[in-house]
mmCIF file of C-alpha atoms and ligand atoms in Angstrom:
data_model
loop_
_atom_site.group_PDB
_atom_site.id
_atom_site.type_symbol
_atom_site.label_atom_id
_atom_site.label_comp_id
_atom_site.label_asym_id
_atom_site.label_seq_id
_atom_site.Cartn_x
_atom_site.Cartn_y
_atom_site.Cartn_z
ATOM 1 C CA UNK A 1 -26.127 -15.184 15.692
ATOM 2 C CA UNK A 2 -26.069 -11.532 15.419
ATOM 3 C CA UNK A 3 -25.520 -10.953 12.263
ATOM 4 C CA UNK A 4 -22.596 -9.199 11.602
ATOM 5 C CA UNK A 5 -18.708 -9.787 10.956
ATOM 6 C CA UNK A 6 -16.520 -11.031 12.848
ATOM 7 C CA UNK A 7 -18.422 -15.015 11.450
ATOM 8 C CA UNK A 8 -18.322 -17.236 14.569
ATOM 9 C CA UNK A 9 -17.025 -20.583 13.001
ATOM 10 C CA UNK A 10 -13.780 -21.074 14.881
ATOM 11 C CA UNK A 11 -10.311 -20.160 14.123
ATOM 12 C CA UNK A 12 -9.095 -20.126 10.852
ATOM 13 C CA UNK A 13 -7.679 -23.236 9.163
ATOM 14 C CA UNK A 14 -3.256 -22.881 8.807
ATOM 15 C CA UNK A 15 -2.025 -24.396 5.745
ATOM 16 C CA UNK A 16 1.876 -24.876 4.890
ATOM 17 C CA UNK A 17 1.674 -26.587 1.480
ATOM 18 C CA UNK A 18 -0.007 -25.890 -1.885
ATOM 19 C CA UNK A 19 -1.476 -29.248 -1.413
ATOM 20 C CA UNK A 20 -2.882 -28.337 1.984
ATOM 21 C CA UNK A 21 -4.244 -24.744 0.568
ATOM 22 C CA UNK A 22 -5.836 -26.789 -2.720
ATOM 23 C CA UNK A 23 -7.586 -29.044 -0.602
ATOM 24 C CA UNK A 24 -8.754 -26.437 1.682
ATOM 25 C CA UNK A 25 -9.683 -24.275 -0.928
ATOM 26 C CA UNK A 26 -12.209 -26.572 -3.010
ATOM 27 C CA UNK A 27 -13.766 -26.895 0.235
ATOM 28 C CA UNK A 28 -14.688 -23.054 1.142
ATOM 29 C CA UNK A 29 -17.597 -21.347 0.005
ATOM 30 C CA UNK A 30 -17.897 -18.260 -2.364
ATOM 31 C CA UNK A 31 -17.069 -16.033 -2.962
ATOM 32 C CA UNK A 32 -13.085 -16.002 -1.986
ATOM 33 C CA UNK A 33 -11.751 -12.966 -0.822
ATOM 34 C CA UNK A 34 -7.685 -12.745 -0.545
ATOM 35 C CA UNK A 35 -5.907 -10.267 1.534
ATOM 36 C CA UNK A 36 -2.050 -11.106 0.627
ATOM 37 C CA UNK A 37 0.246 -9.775 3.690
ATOM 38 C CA UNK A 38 3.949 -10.642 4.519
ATOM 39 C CA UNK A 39 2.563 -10.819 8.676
ATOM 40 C CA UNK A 40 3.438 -8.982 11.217
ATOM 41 C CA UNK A 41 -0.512 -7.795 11.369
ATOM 42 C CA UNK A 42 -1.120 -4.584 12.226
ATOM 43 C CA UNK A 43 -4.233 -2.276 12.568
ATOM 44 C CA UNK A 44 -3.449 -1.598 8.606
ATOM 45 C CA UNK A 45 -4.055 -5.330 8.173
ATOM 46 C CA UNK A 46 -6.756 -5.518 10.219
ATOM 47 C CA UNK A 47 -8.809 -2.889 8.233
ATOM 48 C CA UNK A 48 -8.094 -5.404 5.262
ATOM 49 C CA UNK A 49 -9.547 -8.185 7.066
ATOM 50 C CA UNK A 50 -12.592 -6.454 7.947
ATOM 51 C CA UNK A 51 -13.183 -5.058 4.321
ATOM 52 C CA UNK A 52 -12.504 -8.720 2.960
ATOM 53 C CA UNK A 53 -14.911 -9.948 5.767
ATOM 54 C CA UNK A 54 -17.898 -7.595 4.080
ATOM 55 C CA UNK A 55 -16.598 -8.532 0.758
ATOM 56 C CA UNK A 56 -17.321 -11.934 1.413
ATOM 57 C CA UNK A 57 -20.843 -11.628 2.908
ATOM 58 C CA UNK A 58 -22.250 -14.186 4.928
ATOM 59 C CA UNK A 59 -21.898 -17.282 3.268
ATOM 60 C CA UNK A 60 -18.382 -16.127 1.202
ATOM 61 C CA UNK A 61 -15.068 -16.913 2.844
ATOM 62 C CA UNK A 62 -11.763 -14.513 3.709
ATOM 63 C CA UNK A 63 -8.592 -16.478 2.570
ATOM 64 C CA UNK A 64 -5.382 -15.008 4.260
ATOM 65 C CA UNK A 65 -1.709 -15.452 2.949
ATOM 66 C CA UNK A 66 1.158 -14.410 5.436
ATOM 67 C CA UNK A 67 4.772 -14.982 3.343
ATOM 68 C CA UNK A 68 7.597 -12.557 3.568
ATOM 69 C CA UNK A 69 8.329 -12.871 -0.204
ATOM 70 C CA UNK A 70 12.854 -12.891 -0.292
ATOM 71 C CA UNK A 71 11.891 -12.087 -4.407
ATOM 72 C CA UNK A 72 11.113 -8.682 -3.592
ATOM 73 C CA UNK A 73 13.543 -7.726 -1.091
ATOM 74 C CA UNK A 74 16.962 -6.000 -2.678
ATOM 75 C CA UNK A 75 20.186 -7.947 -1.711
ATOM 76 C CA UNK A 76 20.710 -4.791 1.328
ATOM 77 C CA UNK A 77 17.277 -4.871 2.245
ATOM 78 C CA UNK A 78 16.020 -6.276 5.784
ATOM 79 C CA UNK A 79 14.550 -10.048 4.514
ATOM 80 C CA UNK A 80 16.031 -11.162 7.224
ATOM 81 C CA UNK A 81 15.037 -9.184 10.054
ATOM 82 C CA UNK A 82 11.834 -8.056 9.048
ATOM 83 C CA UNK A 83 9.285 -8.983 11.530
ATOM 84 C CA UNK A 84 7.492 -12.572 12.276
ATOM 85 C CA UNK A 85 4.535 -12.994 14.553
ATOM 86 C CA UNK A 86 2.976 -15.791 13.576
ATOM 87 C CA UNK A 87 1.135 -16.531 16.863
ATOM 88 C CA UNK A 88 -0.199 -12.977 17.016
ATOM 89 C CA UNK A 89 -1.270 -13.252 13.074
ATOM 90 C CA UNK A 90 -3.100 -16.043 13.589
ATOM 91 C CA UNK A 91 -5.319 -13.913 16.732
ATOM 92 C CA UNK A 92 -5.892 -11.387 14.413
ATOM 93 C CA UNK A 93 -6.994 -13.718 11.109
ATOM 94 C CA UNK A 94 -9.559 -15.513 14.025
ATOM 95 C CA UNK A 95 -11.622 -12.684 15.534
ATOM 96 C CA UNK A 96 -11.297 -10.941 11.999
ATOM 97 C CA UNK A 97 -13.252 -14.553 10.879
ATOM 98 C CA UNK A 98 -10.805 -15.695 8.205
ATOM 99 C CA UNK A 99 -11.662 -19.002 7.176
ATOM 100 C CA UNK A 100 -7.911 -20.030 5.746
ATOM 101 C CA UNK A 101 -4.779 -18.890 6.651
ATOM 102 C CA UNK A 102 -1.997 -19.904 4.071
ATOM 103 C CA UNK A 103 1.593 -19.531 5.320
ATOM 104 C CA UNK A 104 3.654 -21.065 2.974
ATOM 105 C CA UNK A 105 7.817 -21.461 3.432
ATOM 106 C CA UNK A 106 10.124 -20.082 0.929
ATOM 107 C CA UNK A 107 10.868 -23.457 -0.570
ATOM 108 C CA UNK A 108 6.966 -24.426 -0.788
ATOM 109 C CA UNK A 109 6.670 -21.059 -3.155
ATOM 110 C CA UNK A 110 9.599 -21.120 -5.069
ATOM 111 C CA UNK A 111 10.596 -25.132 -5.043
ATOM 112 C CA UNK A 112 12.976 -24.352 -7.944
ATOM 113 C CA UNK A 113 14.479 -21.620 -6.731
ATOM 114 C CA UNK A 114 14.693 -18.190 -7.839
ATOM 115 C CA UNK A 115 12.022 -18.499 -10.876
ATOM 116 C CA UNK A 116 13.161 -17.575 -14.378
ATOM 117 C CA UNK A 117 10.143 -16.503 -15.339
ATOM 118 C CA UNK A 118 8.394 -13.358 -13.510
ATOM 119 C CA UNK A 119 6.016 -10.577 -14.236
ATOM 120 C CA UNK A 120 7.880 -7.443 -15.675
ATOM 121 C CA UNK A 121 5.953 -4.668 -13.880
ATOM 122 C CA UNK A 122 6.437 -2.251 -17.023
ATOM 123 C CA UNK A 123 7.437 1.281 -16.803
ATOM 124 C CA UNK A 124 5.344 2.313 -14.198
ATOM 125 C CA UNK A 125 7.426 -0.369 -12.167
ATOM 126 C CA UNK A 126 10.446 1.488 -12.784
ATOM 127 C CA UNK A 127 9.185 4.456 -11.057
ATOM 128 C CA UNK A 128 9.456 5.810 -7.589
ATOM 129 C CA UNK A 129 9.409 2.998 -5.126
ATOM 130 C CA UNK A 130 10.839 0.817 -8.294
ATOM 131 C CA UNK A 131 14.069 3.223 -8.920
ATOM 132 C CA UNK A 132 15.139 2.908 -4.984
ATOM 133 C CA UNK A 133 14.474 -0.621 -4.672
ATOM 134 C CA UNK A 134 14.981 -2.593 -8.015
ATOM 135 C CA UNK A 135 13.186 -5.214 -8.570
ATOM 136 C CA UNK A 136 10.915 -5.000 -6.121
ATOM 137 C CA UNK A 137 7.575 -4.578 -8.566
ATOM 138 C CA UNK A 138 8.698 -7.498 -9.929
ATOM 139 C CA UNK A 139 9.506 -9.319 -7.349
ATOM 140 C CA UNK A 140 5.713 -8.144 -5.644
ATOM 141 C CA UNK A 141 3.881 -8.769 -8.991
ATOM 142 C CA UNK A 142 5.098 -12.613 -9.500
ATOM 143 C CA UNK A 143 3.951 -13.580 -5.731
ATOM 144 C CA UNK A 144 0.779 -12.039 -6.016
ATOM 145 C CA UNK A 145 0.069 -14.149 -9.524
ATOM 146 C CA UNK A 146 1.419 -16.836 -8.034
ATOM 147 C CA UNK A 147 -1.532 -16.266 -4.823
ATOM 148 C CA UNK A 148 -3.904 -15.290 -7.086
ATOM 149 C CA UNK A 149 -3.778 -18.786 -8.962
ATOM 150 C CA UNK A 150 -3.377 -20.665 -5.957
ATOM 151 C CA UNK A 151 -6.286 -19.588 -3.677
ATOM 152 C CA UNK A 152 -8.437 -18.551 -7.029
ATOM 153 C CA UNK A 153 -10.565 -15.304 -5.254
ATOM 154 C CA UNK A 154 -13.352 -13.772 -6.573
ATOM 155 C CA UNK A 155 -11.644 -10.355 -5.175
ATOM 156 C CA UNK A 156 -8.426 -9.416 -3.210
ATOM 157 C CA UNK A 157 -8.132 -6.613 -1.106
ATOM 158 C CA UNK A 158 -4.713 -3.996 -1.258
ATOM 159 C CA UNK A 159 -3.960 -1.254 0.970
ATOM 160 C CA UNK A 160 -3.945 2.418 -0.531
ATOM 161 C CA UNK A 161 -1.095 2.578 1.957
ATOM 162 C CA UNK A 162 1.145 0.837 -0.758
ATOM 163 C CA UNK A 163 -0.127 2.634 -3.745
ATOM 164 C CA UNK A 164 2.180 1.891 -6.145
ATOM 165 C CA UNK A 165 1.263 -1.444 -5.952
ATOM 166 C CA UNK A 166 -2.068 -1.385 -5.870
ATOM 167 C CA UNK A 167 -1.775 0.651 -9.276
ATOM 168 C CA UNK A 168 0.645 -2.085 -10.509
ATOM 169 C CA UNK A 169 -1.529 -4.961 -9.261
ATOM 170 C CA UNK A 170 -4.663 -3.548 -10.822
ATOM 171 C CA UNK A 171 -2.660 -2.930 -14.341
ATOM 172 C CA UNK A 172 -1.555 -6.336 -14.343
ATOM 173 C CA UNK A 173 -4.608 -7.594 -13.958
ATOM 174 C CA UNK A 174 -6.203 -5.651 -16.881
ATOM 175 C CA UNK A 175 -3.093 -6.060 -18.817
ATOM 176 C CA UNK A 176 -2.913 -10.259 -18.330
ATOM 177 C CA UNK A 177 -6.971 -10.865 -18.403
ATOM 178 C CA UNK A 178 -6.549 -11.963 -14.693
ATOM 179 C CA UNK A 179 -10.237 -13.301 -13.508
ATOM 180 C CA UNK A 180 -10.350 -10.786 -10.252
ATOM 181 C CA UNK A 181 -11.465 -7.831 -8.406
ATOM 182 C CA UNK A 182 -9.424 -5.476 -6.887
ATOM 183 C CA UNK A 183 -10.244 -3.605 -3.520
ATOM 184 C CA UNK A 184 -8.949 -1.219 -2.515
ATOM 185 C CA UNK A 185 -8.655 0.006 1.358
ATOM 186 C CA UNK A 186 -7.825 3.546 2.379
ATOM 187 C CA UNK A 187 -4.553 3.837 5.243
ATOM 188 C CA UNK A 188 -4.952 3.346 8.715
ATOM 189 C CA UNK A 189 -2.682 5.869 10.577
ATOM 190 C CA UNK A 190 -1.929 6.162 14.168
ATOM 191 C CA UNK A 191 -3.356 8.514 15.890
ATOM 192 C CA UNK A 192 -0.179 10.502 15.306
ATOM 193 C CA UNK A 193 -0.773 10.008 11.665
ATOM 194 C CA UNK A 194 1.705 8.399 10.787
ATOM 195 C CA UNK A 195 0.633 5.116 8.362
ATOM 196 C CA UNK A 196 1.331 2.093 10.429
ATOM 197 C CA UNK A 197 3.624 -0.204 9.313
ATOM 198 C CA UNK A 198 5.302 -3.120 10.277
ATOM 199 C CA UNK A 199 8.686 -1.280 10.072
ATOM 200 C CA UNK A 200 7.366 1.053 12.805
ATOM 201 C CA UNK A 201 8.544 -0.987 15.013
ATOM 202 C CA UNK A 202 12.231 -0.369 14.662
ATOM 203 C CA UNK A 203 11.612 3.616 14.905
ATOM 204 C CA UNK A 204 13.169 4.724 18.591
ATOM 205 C CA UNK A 205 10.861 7.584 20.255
ATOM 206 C CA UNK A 206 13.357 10.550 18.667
ATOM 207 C CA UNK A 207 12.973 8.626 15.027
ATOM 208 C CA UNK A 208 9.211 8.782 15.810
ATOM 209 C CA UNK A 209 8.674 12.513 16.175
ATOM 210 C CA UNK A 210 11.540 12.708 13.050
ATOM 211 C CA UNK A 211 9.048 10.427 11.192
ATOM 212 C CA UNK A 212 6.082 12.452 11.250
ATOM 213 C CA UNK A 213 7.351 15.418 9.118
ATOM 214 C CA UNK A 214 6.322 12.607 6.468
ATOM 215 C CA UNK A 215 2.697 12.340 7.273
ATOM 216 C CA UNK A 216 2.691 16.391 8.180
ATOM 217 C CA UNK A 217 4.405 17.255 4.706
ATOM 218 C CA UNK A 218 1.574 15.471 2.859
ATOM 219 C CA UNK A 219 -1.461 17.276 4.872
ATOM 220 C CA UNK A 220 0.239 20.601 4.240
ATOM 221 C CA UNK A 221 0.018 19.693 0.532
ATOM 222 C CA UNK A 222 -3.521 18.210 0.783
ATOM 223 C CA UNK A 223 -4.445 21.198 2.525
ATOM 224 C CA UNK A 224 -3.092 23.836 -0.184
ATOM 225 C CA UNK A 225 -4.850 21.896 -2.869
ATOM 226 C CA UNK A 226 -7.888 21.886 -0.792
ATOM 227 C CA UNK A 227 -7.791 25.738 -1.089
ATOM 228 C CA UNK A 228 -9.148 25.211 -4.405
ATOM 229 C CA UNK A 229 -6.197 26.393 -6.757
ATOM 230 C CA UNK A 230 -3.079 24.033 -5.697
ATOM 231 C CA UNK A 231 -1.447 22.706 -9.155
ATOM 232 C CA UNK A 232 0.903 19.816 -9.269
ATOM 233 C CA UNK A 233 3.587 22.252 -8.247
ATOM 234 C CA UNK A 234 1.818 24.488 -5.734
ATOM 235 C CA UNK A 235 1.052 21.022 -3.722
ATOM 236 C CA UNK A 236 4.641 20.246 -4.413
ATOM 237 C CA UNK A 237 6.169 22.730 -2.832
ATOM 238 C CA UNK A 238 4.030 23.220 -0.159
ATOM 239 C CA UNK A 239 5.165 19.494 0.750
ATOM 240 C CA UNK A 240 9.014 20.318 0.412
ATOM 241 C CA UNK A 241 8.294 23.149 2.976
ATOM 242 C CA UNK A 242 7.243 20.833 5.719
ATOM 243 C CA UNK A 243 9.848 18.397 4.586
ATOM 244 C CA UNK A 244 12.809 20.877 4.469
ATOM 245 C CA UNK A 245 12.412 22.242 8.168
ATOM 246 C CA UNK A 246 13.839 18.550 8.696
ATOM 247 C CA UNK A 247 17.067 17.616 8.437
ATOM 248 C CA UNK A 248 16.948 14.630 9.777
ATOM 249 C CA UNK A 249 14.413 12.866 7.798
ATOM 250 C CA UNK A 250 16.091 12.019 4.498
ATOM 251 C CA UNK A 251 13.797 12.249 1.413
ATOM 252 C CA UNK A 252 14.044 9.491 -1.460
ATOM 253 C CA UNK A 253 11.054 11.296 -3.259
ATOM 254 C CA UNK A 254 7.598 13.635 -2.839
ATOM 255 C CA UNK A 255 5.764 13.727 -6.160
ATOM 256 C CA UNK A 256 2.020 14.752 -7.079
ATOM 257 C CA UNK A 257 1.177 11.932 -9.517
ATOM 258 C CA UNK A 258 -1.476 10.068 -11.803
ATOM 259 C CA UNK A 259 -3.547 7.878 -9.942
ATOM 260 C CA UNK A 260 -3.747 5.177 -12.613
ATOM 261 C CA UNK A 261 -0.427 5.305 -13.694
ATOM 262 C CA UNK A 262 1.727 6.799 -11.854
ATOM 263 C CA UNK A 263 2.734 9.246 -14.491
ATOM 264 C CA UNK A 264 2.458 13.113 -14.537
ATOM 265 C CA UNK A 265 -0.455 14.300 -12.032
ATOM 266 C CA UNK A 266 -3.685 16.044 -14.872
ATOM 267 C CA UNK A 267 -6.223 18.689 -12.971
ATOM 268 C CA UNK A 268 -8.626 16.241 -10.323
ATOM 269 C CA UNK A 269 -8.087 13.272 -8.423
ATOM 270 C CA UNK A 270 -4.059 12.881 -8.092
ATOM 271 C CA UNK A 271 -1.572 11.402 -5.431
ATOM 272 C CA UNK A 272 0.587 12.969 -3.334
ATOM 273 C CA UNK A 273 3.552 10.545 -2.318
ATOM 274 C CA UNK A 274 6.312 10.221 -0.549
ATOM 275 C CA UNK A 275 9.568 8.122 0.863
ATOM 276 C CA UNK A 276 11.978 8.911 3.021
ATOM 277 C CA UNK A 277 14.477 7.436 5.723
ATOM 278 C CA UNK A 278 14.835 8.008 9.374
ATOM 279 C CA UNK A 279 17.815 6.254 10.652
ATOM 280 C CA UNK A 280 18.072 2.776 9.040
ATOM 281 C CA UNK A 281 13.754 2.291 8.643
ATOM 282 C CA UNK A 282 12.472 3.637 5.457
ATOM 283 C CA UNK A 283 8.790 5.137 4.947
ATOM 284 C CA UNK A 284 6.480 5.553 2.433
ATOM 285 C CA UNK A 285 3.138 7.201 2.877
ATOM 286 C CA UNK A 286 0.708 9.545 0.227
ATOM 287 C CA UNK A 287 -2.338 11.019 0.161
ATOM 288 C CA UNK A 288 -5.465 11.747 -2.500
ATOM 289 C CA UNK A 289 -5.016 15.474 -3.645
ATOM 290 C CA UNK A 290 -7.624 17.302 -5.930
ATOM 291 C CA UNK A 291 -5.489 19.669 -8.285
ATOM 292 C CA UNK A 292 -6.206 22.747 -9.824
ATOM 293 C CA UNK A 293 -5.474 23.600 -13.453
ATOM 294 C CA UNK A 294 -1.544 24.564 -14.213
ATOM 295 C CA UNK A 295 -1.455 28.742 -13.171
ATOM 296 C CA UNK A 296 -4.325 28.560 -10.688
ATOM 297 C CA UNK A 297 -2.766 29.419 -7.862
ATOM 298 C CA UNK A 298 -0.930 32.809 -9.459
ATOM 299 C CA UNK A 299 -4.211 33.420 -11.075
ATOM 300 C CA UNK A 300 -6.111 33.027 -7.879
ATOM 301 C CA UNK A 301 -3.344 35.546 -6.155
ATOM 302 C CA UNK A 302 -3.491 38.356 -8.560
ATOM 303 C CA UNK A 303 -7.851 38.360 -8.121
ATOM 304 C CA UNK A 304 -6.758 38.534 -4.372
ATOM 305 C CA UNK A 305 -4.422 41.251 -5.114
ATOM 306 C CA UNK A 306 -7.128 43.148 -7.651
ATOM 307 C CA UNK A 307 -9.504 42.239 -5.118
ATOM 308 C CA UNK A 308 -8.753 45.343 -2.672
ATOM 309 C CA UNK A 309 -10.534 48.328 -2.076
ATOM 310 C CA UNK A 310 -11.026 50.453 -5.301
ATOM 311 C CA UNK A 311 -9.655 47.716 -7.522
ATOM 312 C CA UNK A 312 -13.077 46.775 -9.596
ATOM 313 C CA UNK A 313 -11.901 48.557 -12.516
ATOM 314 C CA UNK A 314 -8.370 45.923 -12.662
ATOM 315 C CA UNK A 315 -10.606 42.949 -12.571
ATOM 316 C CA UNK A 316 -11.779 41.016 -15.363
HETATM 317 P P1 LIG B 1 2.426 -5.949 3.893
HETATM 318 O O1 LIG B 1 2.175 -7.012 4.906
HETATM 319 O O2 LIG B 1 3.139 -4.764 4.427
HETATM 320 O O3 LIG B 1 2.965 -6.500 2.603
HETATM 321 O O4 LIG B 1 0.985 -5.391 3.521
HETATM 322 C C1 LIG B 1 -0.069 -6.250 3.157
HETATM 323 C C2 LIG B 1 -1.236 -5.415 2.704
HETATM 324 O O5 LIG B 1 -1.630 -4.550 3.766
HETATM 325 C C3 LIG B 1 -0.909 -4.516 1.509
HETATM 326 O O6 LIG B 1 -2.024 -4.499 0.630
HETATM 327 C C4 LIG B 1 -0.702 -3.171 2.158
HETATM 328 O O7 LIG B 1 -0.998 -2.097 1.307
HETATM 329 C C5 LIG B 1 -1.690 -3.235 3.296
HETATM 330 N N1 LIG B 1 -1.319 -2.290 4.352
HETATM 331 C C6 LIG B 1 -0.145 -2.208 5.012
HETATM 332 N N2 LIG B 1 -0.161 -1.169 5.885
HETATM 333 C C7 LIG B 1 -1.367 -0.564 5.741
HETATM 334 C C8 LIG B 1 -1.989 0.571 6.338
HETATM 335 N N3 LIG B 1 -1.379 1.309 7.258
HETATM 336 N N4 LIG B 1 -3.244 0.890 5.940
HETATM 337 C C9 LIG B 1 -3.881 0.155 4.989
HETATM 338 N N5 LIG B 1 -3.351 -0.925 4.400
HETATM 339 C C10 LIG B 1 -2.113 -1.283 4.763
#
């Protein structure tokens, strides 16, 4: 054997029930790793799976879940068209040397129905992605403590991609003692740089090229704050720049926020994210910014501006 991930070992084992995944489950060894994914696996996945693979080590084992979760999906969202490729999943979960694949039906997860009791994601939840699609933290939170206790992992693995969530996920498990570790993994763009998603899918080539003002708005405010003196609001607008020169791409939000909580953005590591539609698909994409104090920028500009030929006497 040579070594290194993919594990030879054969495909992964598929399990429908929570009987089938509890009996599977006392059998693998440690440590557990869970990537949770609604299918449809993508390179974005696949960079999960290959993260959970090291994770694991040699001996530990990479537990997939693939469930398109109807709790988190607003009554005029796209539940029921949004994409199933079980056959393909499955490829993916093998040469990425999952161990356990756990695909469980809508009645299998919720067998009482809609559950009356959920995870309130708090106010962070209400935020951003959580004003345009109510519910949906909630909705995202209860599935994920509901994989958590059934496949029991030593650490699960979330996509910055989604970075709400992975803020949310990693506050509820601080906030509810939850016995886990929390990896993160940065997003896997297209060479275009656009973030793949499943959704891409239903973009037509003219939404494609509309679609990429997203991923071009956020470099252009990346790239001011990596001038050394972008604030929240120099990064801001340098975004809504990029973003106004399109029409067509209609903007539910750009923001420069807290890491950690989603809240207002402080000086150093912040986010810089975004939503928007094209046509019926909607994206969501962001990207690390490191911000200057409040005033740097017009600070910066009048040195530049004292700065000329004769001007030593202005500065200081
Ligand atoms: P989903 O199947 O869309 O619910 O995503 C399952 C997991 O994959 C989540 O943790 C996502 O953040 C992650 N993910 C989705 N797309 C990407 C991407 N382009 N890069 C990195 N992670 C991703």
């Amino acid at each position: 054997m040579s070594g290194g991930p993919p594990m030879s070992g054969g495909p992964p084992l598929l399990v429908r029930t929570r009987a089938e995944l509890a009996a599977a489950r006392a059998a693998l060894a440690g440590p557990v790793v869970l990537v949770p994914t609604m299918g449809a696996l993508h390179t974005g996945h696949e960079r999960l799976l290959g993260a959970a693979r090291t994770l694991a080590g040699p001996r530990g084992s990479v537990v997939v879940s693939i469930f398109v979760n109807p709790l988190q999906f607003g009554p005029s969202e796209d539940l029921d068209r949004y994409p199933r490729t079980v056959d393909e999943d499955l490829a993916m979960c093998a040469r990425e040397g999952a161990r356990l694949v756990f695909a469980p039906s809508v009645a299998e997860m919720y067998p009482g129905g809609k559950p009356e009791v959920t995870v309130d994601p708090g106010p962070a939840g209400q935020l951003f992605e959580g004003e345009f699609r109510p519910g949906f933290f909630g909705g995202v939170l209860t599935v994920v403590l509901k994989l958590l206790h059934l496949t029991r992992p030593a650490i699960a693995v979330f996509g910055q991609k989604d970075a709400q969530q992975l803020t949310l996920v990693r506050r509820m498990v601080t906030d509810l003692n939850l016995d886990v570790v929390i990896e993160p993994v940065p997003t896997a763009r297209d060479a275009d740089g656009l973030a793949i998603s499943s959704r891409n899918r239903y973009l037509s080539p003219a939404d494609r090229a509309v679609a990429l003002t997203l991923p071009r708005a956020l470099r252009a405010g990346q790239a001011r704050a990596a001038e050394g003196f972008g604030d929240a609001a120099t990064v801001l607008a340098a975004a809504h720049d990029v973003l106004r020169a399109e029409p067509a791409l209609a903007v539910d939000y750009v923001a420069v926020v807290d890491p950690g909580t989603f809240g207002p953005a402080e000086p150093g590591p912040a986010l810089l994210v975004a939503a928007a539609k094209v046509g019926g698909t909607r994206l969501i994409d962001n990207v690390p910014v490191v911000l200057a104090a409040e005033g740097a920028a017009e600070g910066r500009l009048r040195d530049a501006a004292t700065e000329g030929p004769g001007a030593d006497a202005a500065h200081h």
